[in-house]
PDB file of C-alpha atoms in Angstrom:
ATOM      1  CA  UNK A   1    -162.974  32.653-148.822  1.00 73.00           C
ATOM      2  CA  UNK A   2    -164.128  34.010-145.304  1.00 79.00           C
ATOM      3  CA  UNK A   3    -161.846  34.885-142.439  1.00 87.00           C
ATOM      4  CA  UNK A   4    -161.734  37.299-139.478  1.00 92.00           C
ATOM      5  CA  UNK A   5    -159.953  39.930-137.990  1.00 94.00           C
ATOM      6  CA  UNK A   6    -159.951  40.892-134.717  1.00 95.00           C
ATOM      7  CA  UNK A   7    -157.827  44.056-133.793  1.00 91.00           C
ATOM      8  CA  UNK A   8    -156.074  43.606-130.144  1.00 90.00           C
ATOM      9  CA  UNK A   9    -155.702  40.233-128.161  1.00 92.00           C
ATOM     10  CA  UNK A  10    -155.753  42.088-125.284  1.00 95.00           C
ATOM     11  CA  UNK A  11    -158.119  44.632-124.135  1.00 97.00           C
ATOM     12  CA  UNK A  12    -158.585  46.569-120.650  1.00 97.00           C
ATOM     13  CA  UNK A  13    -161.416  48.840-119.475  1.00 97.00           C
ATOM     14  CA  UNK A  14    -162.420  49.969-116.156  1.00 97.00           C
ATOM     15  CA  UNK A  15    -166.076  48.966-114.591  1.00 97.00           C
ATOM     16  CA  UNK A  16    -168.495  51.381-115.767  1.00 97.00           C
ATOM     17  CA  UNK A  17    -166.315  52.444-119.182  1.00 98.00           C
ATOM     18  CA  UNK A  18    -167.279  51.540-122.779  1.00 98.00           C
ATOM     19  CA  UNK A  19    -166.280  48.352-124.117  1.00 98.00           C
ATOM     20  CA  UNK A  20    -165.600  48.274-127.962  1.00 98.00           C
ATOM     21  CA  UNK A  21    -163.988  44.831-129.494  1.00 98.00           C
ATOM     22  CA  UNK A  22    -163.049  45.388-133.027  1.00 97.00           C
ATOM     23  CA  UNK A  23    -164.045  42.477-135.718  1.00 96.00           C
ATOM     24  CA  UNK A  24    -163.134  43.161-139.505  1.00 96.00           C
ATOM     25  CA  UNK A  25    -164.079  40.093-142.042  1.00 93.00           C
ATOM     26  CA  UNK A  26    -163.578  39.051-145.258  1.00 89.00           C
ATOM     27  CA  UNK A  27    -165.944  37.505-147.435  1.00 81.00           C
ATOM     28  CA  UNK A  28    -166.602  36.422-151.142  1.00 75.00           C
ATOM     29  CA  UNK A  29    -170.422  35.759-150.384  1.00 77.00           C
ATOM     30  CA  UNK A  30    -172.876  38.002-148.175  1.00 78.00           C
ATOM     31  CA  UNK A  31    -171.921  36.670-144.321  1.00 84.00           C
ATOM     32  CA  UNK A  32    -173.602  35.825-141.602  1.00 89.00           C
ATOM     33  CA  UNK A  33    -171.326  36.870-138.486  1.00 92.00           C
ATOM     34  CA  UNK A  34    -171.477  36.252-134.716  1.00 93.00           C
ATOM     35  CA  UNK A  35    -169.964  36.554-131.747  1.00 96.00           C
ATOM     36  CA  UNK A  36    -168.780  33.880-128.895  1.00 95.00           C
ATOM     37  CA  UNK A  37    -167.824  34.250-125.443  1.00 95.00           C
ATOM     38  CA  UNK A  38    -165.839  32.208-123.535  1.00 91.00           C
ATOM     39  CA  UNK A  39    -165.564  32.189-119.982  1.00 89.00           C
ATOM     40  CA  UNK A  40    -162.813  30.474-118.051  1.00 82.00           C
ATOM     41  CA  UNK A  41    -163.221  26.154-118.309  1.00 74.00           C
ATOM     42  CA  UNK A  42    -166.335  26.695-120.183  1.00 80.00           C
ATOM     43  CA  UNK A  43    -167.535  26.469-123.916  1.00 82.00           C
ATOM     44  CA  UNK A  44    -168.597  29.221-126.485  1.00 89.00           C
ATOM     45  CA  UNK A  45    -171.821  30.906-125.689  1.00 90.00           C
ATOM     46  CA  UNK A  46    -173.601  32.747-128.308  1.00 90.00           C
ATOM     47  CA  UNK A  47    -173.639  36.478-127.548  1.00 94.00           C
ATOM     48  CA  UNK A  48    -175.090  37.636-130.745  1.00 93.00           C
ATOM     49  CA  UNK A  49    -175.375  36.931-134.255  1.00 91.00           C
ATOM     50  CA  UNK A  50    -176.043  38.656-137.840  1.00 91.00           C
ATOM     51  CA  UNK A  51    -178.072  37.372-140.492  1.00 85.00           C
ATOM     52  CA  UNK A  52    -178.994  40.019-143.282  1.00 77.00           C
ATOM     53  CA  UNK A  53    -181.983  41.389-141.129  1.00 77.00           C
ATOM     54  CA  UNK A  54    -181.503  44.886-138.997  1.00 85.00           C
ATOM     55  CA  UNK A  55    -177.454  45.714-139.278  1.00 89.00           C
ATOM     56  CA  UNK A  56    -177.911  46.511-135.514  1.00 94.00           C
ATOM     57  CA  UNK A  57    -178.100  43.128-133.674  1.00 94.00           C
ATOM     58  CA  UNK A  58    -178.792  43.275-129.872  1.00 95.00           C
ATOM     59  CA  UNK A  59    -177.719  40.365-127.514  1.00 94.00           C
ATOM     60  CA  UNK A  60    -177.426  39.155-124.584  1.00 93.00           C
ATOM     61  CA  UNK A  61    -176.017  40.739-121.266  1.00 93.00           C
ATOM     62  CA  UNK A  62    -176.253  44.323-122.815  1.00 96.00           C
ATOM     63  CA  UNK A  63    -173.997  43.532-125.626  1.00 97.00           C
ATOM     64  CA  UNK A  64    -174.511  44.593-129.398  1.00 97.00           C
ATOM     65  CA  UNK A  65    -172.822  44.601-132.457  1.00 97.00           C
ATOM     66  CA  UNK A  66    -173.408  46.850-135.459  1.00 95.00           C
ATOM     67  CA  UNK A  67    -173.204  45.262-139.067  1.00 94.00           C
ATOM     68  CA  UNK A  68    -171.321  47.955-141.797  1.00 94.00           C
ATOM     69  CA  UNK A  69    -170.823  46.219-144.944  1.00 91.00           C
ATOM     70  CA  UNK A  70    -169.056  49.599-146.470  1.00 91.00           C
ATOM     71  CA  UNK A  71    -166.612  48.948-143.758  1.00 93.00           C
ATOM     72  CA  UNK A  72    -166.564  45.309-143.557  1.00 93.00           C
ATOM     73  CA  UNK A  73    -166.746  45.687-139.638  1.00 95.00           C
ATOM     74  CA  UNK A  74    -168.946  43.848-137.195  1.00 96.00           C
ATOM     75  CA  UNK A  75    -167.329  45.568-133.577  1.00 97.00           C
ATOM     76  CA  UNK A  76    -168.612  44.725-130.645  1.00 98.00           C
ATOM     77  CA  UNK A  77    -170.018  46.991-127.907  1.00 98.00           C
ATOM     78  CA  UNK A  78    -171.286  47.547-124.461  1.00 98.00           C
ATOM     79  CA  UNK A  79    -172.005  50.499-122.900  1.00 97.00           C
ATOM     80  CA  UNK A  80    -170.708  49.943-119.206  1.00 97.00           C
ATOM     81  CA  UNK A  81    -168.466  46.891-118.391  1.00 97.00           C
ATOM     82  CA  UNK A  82    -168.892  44.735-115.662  1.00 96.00           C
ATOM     83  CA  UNK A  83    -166.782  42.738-114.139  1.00 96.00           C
ATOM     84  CA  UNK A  84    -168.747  39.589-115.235  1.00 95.00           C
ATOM     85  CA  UNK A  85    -167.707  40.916-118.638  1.00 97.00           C
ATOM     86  CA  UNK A  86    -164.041  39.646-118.120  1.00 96.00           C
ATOM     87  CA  UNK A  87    -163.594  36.883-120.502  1.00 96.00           C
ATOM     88  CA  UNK A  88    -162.172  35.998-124.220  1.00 94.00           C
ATOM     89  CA  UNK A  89    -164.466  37.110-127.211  1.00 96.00           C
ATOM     90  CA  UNK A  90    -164.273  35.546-130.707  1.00 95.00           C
ATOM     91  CA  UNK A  91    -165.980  36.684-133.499  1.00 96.00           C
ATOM     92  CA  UNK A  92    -167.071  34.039-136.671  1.00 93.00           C
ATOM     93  CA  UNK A  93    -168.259  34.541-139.747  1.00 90.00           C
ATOM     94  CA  UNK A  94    -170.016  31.698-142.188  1.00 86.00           C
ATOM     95  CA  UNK A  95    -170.991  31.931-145.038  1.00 75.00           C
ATOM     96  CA  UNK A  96    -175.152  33.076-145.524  1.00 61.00           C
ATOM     97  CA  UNK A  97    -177.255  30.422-147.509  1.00 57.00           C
ATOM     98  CA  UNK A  98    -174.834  27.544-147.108  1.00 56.00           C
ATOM     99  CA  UNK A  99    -173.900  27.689-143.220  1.00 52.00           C
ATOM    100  CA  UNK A 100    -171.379  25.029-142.120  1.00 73.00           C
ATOM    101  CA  UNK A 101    -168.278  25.631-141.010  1.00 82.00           C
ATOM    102  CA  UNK A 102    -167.386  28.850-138.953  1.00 88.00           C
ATOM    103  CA  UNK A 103    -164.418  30.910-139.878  1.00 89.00           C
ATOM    104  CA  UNK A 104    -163.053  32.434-136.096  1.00 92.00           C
ATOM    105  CA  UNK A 105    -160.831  35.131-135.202  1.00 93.00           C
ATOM    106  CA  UNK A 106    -158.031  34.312-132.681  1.00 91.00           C
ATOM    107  CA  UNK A 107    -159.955  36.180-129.733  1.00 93.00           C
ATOM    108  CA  UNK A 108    -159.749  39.121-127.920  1.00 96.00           C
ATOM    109  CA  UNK A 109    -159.435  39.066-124.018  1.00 96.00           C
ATOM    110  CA  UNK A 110    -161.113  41.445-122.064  1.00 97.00           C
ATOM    111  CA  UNK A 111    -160.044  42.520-118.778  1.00 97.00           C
ATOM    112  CA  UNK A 112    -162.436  44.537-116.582  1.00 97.00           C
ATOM    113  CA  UNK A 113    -160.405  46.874-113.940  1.00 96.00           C
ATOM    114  CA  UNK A 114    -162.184  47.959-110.469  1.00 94.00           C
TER     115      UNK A 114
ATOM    116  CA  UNK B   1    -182.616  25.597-121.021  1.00 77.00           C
ATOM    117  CA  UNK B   2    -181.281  22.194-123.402  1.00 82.00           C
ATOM    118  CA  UNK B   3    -176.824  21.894-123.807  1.00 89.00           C
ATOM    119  CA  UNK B   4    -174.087  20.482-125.421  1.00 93.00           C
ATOM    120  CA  UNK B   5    -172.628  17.975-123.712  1.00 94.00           C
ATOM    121  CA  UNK B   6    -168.886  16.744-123.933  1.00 96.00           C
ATOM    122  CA  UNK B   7    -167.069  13.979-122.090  1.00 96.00           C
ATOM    123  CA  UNK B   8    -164.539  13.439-120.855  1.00 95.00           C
ATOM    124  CA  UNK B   9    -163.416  16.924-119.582  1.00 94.00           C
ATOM    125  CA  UNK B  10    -160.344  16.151-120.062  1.00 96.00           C
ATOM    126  CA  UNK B  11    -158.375  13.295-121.229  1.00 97.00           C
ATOM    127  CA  UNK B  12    -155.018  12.699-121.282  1.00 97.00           C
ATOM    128  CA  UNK B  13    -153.381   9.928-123.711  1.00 97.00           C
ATOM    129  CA  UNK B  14    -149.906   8.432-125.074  1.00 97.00           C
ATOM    130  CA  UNK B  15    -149.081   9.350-128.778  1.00 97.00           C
ATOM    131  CA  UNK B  16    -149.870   6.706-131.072  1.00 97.00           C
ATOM    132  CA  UNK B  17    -152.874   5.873-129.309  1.00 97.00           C
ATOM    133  CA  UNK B  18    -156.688   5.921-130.418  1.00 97.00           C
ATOM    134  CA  UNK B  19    -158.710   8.061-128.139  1.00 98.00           C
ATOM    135  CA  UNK B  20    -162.768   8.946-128.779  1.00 97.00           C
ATOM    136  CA  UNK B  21    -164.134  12.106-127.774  1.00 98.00           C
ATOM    137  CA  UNK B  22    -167.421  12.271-126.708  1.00 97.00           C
ATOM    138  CA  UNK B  23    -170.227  14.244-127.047  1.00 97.00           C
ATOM    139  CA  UNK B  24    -174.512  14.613-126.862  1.00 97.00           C
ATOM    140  CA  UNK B  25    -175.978  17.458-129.286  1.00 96.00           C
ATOM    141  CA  UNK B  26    -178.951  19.472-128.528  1.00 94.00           C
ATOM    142  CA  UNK B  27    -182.159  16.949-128.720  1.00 91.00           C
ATOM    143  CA  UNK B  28    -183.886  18.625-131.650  1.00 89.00           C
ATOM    144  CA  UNK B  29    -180.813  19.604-133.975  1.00 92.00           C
ATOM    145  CA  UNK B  30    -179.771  18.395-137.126  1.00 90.00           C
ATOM    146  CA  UNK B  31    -176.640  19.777-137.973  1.00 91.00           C
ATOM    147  CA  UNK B  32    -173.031  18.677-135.921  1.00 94.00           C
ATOM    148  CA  UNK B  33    -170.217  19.512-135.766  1.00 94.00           C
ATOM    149  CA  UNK B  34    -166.362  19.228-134.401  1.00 96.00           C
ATOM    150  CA  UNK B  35    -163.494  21.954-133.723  1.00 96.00           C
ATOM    151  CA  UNK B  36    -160.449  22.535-132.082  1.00 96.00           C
ATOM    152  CA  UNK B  37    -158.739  25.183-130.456  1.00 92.00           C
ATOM    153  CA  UNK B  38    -154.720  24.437-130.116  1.00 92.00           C
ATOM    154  CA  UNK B  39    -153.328  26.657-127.013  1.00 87.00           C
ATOM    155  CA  UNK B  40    -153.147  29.878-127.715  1.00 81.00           C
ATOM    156  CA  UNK B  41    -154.425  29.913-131.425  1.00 84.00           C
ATOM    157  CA  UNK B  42    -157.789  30.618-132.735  1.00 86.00           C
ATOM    158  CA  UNK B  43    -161.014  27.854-133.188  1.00 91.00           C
ATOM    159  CA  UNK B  44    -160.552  25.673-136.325  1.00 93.00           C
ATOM    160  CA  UNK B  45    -163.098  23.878-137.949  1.00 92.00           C
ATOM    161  CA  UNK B  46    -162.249  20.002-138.204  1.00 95.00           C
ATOM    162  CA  UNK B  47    -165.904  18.489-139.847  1.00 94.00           C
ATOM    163  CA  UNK B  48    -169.535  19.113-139.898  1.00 92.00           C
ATOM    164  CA  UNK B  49    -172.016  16.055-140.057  1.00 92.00           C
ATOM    165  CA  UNK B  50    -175.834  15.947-141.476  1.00 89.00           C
ATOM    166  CA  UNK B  51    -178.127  13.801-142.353  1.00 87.00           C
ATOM    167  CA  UNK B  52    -175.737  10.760-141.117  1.00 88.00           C
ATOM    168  CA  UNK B  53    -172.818  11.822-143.091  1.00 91.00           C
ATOM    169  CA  UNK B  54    -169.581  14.152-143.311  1.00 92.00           C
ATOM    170  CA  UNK B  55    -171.407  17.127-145.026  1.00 89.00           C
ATOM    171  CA  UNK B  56    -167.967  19.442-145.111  1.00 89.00           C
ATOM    172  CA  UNK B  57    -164.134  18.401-143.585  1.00 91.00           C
ATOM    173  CA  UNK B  58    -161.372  21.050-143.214  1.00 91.00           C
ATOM    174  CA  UNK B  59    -158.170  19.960-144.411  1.00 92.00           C
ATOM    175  CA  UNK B  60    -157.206  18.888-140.602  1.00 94.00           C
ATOM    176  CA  UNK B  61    -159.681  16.532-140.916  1.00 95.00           C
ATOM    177  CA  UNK B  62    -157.276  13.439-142.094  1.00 94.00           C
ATOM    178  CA  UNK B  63    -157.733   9.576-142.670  1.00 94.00           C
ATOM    179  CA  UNK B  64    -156.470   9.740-138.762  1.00 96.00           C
ATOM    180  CA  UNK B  65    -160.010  10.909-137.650  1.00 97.00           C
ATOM    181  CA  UNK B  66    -163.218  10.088-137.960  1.00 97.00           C
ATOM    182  CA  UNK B  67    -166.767  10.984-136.962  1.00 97.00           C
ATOM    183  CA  UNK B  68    -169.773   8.651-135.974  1.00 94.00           C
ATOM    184  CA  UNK B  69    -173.224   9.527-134.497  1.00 91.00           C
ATOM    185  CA  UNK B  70    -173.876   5.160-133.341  1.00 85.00           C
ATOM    186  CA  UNK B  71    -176.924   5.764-131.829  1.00 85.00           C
ATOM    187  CA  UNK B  72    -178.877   8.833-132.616  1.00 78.00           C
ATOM    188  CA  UNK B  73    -177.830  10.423-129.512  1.00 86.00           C
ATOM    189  CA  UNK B  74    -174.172  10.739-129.508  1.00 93.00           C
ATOM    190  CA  UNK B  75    -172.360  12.409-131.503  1.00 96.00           C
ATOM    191  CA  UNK B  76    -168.345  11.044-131.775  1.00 97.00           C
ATOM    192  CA  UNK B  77    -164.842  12.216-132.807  1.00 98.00           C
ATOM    193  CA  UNK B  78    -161.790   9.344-133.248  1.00 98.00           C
ATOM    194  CA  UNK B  79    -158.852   9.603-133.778  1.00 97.00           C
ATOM    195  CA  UNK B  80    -157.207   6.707-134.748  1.00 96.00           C
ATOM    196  CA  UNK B  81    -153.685   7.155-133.533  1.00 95.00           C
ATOM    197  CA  UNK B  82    -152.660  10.366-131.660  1.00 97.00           C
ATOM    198  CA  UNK B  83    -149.539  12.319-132.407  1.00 96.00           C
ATOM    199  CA  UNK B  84    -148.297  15.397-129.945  1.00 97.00           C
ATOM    200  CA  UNK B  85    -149.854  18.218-132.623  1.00 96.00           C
ATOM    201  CA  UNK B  86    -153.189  16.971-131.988  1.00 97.00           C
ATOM    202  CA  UNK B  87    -153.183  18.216-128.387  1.00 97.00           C
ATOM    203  CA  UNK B  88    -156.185  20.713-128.473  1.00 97.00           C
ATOM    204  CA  UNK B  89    -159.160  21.756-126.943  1.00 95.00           C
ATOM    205  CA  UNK B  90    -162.018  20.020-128.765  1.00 97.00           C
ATOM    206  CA  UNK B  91    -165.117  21.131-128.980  1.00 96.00           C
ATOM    207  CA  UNK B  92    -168.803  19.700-130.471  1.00 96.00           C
ATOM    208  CA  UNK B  93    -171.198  22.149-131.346  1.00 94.00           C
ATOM    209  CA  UNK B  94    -174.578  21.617-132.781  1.00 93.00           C
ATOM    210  CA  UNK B  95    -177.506  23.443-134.790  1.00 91.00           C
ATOM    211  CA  UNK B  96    -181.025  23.339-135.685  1.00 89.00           C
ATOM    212  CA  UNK B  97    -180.465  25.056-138.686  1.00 83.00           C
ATOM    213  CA  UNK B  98    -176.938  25.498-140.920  1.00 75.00           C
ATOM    214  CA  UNK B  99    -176.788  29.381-139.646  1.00 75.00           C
ATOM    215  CA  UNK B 100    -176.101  29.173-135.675  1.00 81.00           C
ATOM    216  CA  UNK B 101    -173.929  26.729-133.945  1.00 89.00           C
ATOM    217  CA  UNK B 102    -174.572  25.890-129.760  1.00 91.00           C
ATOM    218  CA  UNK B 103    -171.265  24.648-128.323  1.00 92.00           C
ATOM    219  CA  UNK B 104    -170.390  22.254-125.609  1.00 93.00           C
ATOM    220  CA  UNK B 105    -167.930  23.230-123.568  1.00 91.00           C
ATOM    221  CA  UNK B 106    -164.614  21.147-124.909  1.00 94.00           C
ATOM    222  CA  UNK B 107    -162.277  17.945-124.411  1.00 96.00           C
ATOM    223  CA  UNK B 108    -158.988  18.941-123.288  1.00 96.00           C
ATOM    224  CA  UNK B 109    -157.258  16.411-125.265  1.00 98.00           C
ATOM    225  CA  UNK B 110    -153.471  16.113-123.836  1.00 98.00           C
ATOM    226  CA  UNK B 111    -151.011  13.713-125.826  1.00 97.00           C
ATOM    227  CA  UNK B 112    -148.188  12.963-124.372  1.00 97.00           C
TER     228      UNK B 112
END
């Protein structure tokens, strides 16, 4: 079975500071994982996503994510927030070869002080 | 750049009624699918759709709902007759491939 973990619903960070969103999964079969953002009234946009090739995935607006199988982690990072960054980030997992149906943590929000 | 479409934005119905959510894939994808995201909980899968049939259902995914893609454009979630639980955020995503999903932004489905 796949399922995801993500550690802290709520997180705060000033502009300029690191951001780091924690994602732990679960899976029987080798995943492929990914993470969503979702701004205010609007759907889940594809940040960045992991599917057996380099364990360090880069994505969009300076985001990345490093894949660590021995720790079963797929955090998310950003060197410097910006305020733009204030939104709610879910990471999924599915499973590799087969696809379908996305397993997704219950989000983390990210606030982005001044 | 091509999106995921959903209508309406938001639509608002009495329980026991049948309501159809709307939506229009990416042009080029294959793969559909259907979620929902109840207030304050995580995104659950409801049903993915290939090849003109159900390919995988969750276990949300009752008799009281049903998918249809009528006209090779539109992709379709009913549900039959609406009780207060299924008050949710839908949302349709799509895929070229079974390994990354593009999602629309969501139905605000209130039942009152």
């Amino acid at each position: 079975a796949q399922s995801v973990t993500q550690l802290g619903s709520h997180v705060s960070v000033s502009e300029g500071a690191l951001v780091l969103l924690r994602c732990n999964y679960s899976s029987s079969v080798p995943p492929y994982l990914f993470w969503y953002v979702q701004y205010p009234n609007q759907g889940l946009q594809l940040l960045l996503k992991y599917t057996s090739a380099a364990t360090l995935v880069k994505g969009i607006n300076g985001f990345e994510a490093e894949f660590k199988k021995s720790e079963t982690s797929f955090h998310l990072t950003k060197p410097s927030a910006h305020m733009s960054d204030a939104a709610e980030y879910f990471c999924a997992v599915s499973r590799a070869n087969t696809g379908n149906q996305f397993y997704f943590g219950t989000g983390t929000s990210l606030t982005v002080i001044p | 750049e091509p999106e995921v479409t959903q209508t309406p934005s938001h639509q608002v119905t009495q329980m026991g009624q049948e309501v159809i959510l709307r939506c229009v894939p990416i042009s080029n994808h294959l793969y559909f699918y259907w979620y929902r995201q109840i207030l304050g909980q995580k995104v659950e899968f409801l049903v993915s759709f290939y090849n003109n049939e159900i390919s995988e259902k969750s276990e949300i995914f009752d008799d009281q709902f049903s998918v249809e893609r009528p006209d090779g454009s539109n992709f379709t979630l009913k549900i039959r007759s609406t009780k207060l639980e299924d008050s949710a955020m839908y949302f349709c995503a799509s895929s070229p491939d079974p390994y990354e999903q593009y999602f629309g932004p969501g139905t605000r489905l209130t039942v009152t």
